[in-house]
mmCIF file of C-alpha atoms in Angstrom:
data_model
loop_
_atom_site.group_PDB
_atom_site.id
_atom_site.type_symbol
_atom_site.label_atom_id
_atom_site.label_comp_id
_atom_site.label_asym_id
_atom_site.label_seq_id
_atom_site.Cartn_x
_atom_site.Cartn_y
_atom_site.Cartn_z
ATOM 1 C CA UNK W 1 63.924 -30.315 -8.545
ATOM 2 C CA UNK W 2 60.600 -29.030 -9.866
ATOM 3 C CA UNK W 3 59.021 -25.745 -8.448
ATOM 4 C CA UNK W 4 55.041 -25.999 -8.929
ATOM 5 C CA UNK W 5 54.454 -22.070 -9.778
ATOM 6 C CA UNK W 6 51.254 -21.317 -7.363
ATOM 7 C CA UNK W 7 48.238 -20.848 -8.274
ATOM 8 C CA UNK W 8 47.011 -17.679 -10.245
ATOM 9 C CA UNK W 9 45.554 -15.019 -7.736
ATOM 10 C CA UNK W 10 41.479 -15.472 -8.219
ATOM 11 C CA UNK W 11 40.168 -12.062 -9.637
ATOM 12 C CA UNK W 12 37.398 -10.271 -7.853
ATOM 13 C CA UNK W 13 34.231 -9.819 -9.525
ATOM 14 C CA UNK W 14 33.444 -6.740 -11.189
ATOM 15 C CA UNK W 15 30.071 -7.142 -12.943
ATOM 16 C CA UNK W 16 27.436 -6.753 -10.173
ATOM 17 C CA UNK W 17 25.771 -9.554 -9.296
ATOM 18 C CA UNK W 18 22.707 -7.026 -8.575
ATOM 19 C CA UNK W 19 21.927 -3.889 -9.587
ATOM 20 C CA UNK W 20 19.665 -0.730 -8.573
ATOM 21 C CA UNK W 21 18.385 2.616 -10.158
ATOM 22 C CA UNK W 22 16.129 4.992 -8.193
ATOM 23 C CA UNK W 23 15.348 8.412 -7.785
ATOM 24 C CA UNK W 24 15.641 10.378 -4.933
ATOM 25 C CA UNK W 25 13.106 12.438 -5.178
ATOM 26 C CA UNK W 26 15.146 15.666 -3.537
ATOM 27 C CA UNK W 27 18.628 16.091 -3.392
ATOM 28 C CA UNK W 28 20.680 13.289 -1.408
ATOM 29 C CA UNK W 29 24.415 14.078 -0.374
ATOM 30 C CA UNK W 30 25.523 10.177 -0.243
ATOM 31 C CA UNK W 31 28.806 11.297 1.447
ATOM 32 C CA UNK W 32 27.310 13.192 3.795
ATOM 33 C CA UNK W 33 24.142 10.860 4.607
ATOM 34 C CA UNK W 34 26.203 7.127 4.469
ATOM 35 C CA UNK W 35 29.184 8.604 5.866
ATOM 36 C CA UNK W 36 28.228 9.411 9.522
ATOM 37 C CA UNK W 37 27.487 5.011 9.491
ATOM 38 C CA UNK W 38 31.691 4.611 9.219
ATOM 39 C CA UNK W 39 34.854 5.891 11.116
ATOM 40 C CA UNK W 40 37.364 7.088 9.620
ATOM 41 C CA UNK W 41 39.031 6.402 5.991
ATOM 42 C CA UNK W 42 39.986 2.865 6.688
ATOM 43 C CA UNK W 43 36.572 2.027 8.499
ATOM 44 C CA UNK W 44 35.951 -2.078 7.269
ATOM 45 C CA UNK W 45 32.129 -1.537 7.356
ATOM 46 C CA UNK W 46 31.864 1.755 5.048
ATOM 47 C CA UNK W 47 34.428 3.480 2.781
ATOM 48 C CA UNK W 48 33.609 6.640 1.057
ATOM 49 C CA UNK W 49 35.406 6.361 -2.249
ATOM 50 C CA UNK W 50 34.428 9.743 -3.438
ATOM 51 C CA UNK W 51 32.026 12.942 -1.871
ATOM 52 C CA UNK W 52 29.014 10.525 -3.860
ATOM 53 C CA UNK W 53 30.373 7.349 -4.002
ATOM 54 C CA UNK W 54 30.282 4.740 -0.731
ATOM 55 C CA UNK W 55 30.842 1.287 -0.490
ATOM 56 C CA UNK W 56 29.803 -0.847 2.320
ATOM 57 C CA UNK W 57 28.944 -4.133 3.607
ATOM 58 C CA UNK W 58 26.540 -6.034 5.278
ATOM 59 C CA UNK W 59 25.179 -9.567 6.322
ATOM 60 C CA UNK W 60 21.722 -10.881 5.266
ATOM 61 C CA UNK W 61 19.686 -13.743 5.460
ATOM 62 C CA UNK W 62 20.949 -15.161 1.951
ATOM 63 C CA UNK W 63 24.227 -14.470 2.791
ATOM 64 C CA UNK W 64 27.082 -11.412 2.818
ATOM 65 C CA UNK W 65 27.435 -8.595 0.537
ATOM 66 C CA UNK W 66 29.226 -5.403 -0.434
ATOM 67 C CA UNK W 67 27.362 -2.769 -2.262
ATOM 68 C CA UNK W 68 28.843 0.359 -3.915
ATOM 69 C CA UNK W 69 26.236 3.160 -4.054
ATOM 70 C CA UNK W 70 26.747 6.083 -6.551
ATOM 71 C CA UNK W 71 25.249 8.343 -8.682
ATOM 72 C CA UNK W 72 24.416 7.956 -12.874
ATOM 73 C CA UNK W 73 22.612 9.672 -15.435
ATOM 74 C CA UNK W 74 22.697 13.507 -16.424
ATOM 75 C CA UNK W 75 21.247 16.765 -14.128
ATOM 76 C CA UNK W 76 22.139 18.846 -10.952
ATOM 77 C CA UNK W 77 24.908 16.393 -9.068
ATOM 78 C CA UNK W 78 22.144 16.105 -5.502
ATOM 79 C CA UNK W 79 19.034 15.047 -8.057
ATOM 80 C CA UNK W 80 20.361 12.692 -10.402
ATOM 81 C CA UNK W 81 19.845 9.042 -10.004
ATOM 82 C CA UNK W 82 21.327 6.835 -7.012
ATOM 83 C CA UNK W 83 22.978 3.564 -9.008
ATOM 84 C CA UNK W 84 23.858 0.519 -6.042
ATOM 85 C CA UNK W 85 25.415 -2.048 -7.336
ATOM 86 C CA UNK W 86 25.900 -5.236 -5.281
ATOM 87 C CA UNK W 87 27.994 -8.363 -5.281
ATOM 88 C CA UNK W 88 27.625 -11.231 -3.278
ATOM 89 C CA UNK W 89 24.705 -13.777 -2.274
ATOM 90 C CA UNK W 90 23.191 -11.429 -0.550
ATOM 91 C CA UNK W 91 23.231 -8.458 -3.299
ATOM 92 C CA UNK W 92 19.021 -9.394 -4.339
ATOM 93 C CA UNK W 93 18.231 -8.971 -0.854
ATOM 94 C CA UNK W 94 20.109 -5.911 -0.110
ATOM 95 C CA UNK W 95 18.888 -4.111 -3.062
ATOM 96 C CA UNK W 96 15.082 -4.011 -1.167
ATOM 97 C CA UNK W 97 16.846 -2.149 1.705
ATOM 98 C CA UNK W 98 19.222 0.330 -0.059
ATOM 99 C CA UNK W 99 17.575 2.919 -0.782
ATOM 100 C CA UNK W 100 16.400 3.196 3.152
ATOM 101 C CA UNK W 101 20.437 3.249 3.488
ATOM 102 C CA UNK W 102 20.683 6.390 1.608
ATOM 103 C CA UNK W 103 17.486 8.187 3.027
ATOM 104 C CA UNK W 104 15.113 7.466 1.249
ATOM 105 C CA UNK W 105 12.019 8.016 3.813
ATOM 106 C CA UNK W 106 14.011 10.555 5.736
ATOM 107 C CA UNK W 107 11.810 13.799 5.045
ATOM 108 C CA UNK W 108 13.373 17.060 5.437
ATOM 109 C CA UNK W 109 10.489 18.968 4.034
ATOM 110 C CA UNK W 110 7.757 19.692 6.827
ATOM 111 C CA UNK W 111 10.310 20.559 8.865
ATOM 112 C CA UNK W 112 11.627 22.878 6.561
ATOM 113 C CA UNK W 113 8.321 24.807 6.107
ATOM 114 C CA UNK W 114 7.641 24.940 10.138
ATOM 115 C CA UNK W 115 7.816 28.108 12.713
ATOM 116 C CA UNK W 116 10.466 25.956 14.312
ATOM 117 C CA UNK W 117 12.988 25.419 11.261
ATOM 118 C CA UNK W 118 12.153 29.379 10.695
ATOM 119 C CA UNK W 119 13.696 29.900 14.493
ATOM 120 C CA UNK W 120 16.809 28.207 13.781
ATOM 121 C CA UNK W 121 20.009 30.614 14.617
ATOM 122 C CA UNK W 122 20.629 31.946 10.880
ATOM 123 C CA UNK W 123 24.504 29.354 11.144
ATOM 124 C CA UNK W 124 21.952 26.333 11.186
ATOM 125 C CA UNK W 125 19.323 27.567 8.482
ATOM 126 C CA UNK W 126 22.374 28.950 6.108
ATOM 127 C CA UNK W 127 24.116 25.173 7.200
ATOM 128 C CA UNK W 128 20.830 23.351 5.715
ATOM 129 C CA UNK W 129 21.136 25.749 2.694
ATOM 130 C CA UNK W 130 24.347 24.614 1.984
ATOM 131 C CA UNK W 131 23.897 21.248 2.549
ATOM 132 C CA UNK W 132 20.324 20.620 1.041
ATOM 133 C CA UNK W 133 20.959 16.872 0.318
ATOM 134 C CA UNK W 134 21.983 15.793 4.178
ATOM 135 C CA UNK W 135 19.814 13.181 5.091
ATOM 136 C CA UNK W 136 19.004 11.014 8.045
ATOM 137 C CA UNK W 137 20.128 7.171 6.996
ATOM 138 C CA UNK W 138 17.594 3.501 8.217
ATOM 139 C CA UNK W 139 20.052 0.642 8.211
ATOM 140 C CA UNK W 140 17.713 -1.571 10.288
ATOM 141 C CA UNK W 141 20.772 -3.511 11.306
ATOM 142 C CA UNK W 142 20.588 -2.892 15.031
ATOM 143 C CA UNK W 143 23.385 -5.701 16.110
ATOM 144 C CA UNK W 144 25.708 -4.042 13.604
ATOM 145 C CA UNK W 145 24.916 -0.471 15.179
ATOM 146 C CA UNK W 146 24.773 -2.116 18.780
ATOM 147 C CA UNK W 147 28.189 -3.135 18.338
ATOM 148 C CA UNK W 148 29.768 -0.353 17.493
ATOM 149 C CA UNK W 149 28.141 1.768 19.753
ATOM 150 C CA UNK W 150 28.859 -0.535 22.746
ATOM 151 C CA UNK W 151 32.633 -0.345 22.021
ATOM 152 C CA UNK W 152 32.502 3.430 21.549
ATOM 153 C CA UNK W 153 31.288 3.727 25.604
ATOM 154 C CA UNK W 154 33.045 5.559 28.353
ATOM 155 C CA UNK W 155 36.340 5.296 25.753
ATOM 156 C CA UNK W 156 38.125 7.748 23.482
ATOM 157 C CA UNK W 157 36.597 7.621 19.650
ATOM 158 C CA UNK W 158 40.387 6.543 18.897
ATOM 159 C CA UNK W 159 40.442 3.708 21.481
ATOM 160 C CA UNK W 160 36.872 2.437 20.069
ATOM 161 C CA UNK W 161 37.760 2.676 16.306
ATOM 162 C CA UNK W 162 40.914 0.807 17.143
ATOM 163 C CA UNK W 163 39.353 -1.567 18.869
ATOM 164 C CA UNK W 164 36.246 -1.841 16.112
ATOM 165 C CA UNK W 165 38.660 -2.313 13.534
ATOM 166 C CA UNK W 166 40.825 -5.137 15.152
ATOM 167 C CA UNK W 167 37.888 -7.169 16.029
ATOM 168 C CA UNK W 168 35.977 -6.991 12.764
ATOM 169 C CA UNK W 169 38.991 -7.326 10.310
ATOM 170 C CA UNK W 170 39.536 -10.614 12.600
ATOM 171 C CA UNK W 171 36.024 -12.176 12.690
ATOM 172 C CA UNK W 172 34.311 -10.463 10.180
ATOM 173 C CA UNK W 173 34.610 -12.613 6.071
ATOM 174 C CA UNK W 174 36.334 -10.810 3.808
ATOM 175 C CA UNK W 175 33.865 -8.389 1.419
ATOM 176 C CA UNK W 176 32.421 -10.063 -1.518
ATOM 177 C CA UNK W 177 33.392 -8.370 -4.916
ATOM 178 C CA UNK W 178 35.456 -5.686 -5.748
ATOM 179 C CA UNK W 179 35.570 -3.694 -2.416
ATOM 180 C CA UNK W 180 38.389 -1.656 -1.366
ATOM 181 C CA UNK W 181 41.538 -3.354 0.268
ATOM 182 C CA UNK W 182 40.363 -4.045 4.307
ATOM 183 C CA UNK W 183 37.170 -4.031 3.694
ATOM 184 C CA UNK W 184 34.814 -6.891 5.643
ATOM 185 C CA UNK W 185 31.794 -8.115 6.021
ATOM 186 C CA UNK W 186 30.112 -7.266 9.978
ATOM 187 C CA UNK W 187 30.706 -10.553 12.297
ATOM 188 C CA UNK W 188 27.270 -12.378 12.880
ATOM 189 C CA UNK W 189 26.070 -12.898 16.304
ATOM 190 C CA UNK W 190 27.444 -16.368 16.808
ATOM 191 C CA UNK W 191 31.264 -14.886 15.985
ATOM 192 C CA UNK W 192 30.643 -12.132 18.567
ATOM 193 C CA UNK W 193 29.767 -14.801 20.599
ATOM 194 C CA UNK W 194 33.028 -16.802 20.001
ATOM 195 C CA UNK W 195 35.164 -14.296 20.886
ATOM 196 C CA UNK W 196 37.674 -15.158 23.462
ATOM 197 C CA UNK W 197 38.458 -13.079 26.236
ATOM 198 C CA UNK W 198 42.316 -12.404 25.296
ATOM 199 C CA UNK W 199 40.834 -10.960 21.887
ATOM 200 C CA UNK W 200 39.029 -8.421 23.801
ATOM 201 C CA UNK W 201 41.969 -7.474 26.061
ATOM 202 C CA UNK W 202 44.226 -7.295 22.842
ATOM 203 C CA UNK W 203 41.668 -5.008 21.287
ATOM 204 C CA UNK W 204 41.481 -3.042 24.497
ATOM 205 C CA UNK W 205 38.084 -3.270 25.600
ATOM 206 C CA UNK W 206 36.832 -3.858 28.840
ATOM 207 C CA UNK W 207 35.271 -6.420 30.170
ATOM 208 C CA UNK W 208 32.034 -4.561 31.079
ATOM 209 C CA UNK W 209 31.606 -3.417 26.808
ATOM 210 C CA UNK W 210 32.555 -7.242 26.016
ATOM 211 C CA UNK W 211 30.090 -8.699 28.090
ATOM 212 C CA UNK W 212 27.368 -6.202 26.931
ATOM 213 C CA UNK W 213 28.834 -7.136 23.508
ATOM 214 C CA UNK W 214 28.080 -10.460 23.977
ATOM 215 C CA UNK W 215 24.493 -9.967 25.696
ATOM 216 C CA UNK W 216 23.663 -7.922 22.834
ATOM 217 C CA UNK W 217 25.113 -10.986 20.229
ATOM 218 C CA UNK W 218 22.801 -13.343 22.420
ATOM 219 C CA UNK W 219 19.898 -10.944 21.715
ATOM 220 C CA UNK W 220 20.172 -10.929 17.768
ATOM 221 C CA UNK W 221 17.156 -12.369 16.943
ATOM 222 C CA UNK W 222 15.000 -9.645 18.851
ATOM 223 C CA UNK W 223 17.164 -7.084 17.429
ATOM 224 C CA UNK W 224 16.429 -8.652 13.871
ATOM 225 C CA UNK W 225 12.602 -7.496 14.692
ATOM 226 C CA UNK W 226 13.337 -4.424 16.635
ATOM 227 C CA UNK W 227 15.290 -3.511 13.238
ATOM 228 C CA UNK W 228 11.913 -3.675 11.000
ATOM 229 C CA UNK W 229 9.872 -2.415 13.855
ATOM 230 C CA UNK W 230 8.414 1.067 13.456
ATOM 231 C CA UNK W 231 10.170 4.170 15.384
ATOM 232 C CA UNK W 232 8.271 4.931 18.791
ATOM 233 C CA UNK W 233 8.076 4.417 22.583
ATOM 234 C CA UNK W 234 8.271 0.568 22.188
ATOM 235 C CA UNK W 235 11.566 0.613 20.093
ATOM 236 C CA UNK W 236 13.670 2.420 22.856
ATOM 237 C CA UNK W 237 11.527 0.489 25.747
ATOM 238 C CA UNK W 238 13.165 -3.224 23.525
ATOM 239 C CA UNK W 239 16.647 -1.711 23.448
ATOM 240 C CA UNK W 240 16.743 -0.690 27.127
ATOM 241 C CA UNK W 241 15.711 -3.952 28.396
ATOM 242 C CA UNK W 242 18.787 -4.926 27.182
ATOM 243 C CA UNK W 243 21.525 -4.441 30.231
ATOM 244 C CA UNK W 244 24.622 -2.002 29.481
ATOM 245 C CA UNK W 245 22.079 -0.344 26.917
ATOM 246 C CA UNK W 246 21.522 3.345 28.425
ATOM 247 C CA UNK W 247 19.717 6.426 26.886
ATOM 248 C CA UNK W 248 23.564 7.421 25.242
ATOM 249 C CA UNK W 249 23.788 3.971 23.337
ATOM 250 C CA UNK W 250 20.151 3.705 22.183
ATOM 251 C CA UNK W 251 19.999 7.282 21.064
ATOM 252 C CA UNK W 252 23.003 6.429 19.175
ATOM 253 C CA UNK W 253 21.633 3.046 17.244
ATOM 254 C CA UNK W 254 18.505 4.280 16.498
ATOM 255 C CA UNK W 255 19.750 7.959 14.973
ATOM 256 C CA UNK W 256 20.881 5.377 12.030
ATOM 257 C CA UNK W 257 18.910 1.891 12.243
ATOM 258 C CA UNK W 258 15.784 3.807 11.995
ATOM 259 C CA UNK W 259 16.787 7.132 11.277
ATOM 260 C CA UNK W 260 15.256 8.965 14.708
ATOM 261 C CA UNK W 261 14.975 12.667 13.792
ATOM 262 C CA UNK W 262 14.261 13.099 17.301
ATOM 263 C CA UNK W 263 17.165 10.819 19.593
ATOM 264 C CA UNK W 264 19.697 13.069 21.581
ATOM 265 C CA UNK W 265 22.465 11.690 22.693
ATOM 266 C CA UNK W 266 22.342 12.528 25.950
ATOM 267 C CA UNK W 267 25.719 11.798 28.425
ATOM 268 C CA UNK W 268 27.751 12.650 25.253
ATOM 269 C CA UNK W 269 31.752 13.645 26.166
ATOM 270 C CA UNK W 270 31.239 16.153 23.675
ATOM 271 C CA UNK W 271 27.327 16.943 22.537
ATOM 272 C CA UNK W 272 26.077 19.368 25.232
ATOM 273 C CA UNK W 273 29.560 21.707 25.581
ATOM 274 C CA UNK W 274 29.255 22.150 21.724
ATOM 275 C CA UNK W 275 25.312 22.888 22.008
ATOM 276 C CA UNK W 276 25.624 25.082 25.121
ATOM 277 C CA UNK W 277 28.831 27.086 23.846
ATOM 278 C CA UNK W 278 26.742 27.247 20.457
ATOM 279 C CA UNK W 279 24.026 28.622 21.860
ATOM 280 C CA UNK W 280 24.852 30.152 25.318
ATOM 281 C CA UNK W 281 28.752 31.082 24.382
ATOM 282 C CA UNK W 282 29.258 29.062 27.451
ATOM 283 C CA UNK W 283 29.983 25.443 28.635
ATOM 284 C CA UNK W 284 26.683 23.681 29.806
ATOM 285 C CA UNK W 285 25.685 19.953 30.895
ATOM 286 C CA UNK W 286 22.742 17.636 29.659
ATOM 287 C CA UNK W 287 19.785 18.921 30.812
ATOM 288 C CA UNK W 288 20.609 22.530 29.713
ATOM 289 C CA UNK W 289 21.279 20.936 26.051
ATOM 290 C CA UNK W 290 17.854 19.515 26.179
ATOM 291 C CA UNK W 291 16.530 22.956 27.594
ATOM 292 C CA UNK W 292 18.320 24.778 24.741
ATOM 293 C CA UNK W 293 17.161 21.853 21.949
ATOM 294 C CA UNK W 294 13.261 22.108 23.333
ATOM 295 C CA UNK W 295 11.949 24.171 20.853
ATOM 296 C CA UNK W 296 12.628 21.722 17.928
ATOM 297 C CA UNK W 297 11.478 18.564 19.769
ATOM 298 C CA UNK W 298 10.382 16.236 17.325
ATOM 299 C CA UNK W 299 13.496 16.988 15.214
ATOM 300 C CA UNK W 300 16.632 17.477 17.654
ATOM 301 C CA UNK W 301 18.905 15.398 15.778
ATOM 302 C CA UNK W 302 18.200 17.094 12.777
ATOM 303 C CA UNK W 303 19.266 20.510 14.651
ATOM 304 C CA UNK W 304 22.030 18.480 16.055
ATOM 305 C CA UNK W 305 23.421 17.272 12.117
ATOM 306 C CA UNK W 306 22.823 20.842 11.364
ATOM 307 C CA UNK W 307 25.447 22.117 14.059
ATOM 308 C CA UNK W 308 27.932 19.585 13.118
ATOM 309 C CA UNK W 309 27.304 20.569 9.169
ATOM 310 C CA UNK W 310 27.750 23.935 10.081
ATOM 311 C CA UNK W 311 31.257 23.659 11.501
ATOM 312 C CA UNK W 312 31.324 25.228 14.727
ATOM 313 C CA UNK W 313 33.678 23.461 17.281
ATOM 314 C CA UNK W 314 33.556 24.823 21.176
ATOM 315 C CA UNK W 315 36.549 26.317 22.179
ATOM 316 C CA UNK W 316 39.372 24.054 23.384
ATOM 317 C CA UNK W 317 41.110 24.386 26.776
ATOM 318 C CA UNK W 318 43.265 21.539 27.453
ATOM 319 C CA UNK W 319 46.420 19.016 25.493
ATOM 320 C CA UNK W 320 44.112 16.502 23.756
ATOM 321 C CA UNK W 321 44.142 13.542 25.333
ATOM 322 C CA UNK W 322 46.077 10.088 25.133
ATOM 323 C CA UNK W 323 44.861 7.160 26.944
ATOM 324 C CA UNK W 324 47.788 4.806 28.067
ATOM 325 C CA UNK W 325 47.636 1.299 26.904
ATOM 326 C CA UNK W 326 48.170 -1.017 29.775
ATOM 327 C CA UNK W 327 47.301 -3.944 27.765
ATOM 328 C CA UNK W 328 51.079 -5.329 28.285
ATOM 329 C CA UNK W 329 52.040 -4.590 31.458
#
């Protein structure tokens, strides 16, 4: 009998098919700035392979990609040049958008010189210190952000990374290149659209978050705009028309599609006890967050990044807690 040995396995690319160098003009943490796109350390979307080196994916018009940004070149680790290198059909295309990715028109600096910066609590002003190169990350992919945010409503984060992760390592193409192992590209609209309703119960989501899923999917070619469309009024007015979209959700897509120094998330599990016990030593609810965050309207979020870069956690009071799974009974 003759055994046919199989085929050898086809090596991944490693020689870029595209390839970036820019300066970023201030220091730029890429850890800290690409990182808060992922979740977790086996996120399929983003991957950070080192404190400055993060890989992730996306879907463009020519086609997927997977992109590795990093830094090259000689000088203070924050300053030196960004390198992205690309791989797929896409790469080209990507390249015009990376450097939005990693912050580039994110601008720290009037901020920094204002009354309002100079009335941060001394944590927040010493947290910026130490973390000079956080910046504020504009994906412009809205679907992708959409997405993620939809399945992170009303659930656990555990439950909604679960969930995230089933559902893209199933209908998301596997990353072009050499990306790490579990690594895929985001599904397109027309896959979110195709998925079946016992997918969604075996990822554990709802039926409410996978019908605004799919609402959302059916709305990708507005979002496409919405993604290139500047940051005001108009931007949140497009998302909200959009039902099972709320102030939580958009504040959330926009704080990284266009990065929104401004968006709060507002009916946050979390966001206002850690503000209020920050700043009042005391639990609080939404609109005493907004109270407390009034005097640096016009650059919230940026107080709110600060807080989390600071590490301060509110007290804890209660077991952590474990959703059941009735997804077989």
């Amino acid at each position: 009998m003759t055994v046919t040995a199989p085929p050898p396995a086809r090596r991944r690319p490693v020689t870029p098919d595209a390839e970036l160098v820019w300066d970023p003009e201030g220091a730029l943490h890429l850890g800290q700035t690409l990182g808060v796109l992922g979740r977790g350390n086996a996120d399929p979307l983003v991957r950070l392979a080192a404190p400055d080196a993060v890989w992730v994916t996306a879907g463009t018009a020519a086609g997927p990609v997977t992109a590795l940004f990093s830094r090259t070149g000689a000088g203070r680790p924050l300053q030196r040049p960004v390198r992205v290198r690309a791989w797929g059909p896409g790469a080209e295309e990507f390249l015009l958008e990376a450097p939005r990715w990693a912050g580039a028109e994110d601008a720290w600096e009037r901020f920094e010189v204002s009354d309002a910066f100079r009335a941060l609590p001394h944590r927040l002003s010493a947290a910026r210190h130490h973390h000079p190169g956080l910046r504020l990350p504009s994906t412009g992919r809205v679907l992708d952000r959409a997405v993620l945010s939809v399945l992170e409503q009303r659930v656990t984060v555990r439950e909604a990374v679960a969930a995230h992760r089933q559902l893209v390592r199933r209908y998301g193409e596997p990353a072009p290149g050499p990306a790490p192992e579990g690594m895929r590209v985001p599904p397109t609209a027309e896959a979110w659209c195709r998925v079946p309703v016992w997918e969604w119960h075996r990822a554990g989501v709802d039926g409410a978050r996978a019908a605004t899923v799919r609402r959302v999917a059916g709305r990708a070619a507005a979002l496409e705009r919405l993604g290139r469309a500047p940051l005001d009024a108009e931007l949140h007015r497009g998302l909200r028309s959009i039902p099972g979209l709320g102030p939580w959700t958009v504040a959330e897509i926009v704080q990284c599609t266009h990065g929104d120094p401004d968006s709060v998330s507002v009916f946050d599990f979390h966001l206002a006890d850690t503000v209020c016990w920050f700043f009042d030593r005391r639990p609080g609810d939404d609109r005493r967050m907004l109270e407390l965050l009034e005097p640096w309207r016009g650059n919230r979020q940026r107080v709110v990044r600060l807080l989390r870069a600071s590490g301060f956690r509110k007290p804890s009071f209660a077991p952590r807690l474990h959703p059941e799974d009735h997804r077989r009974r």
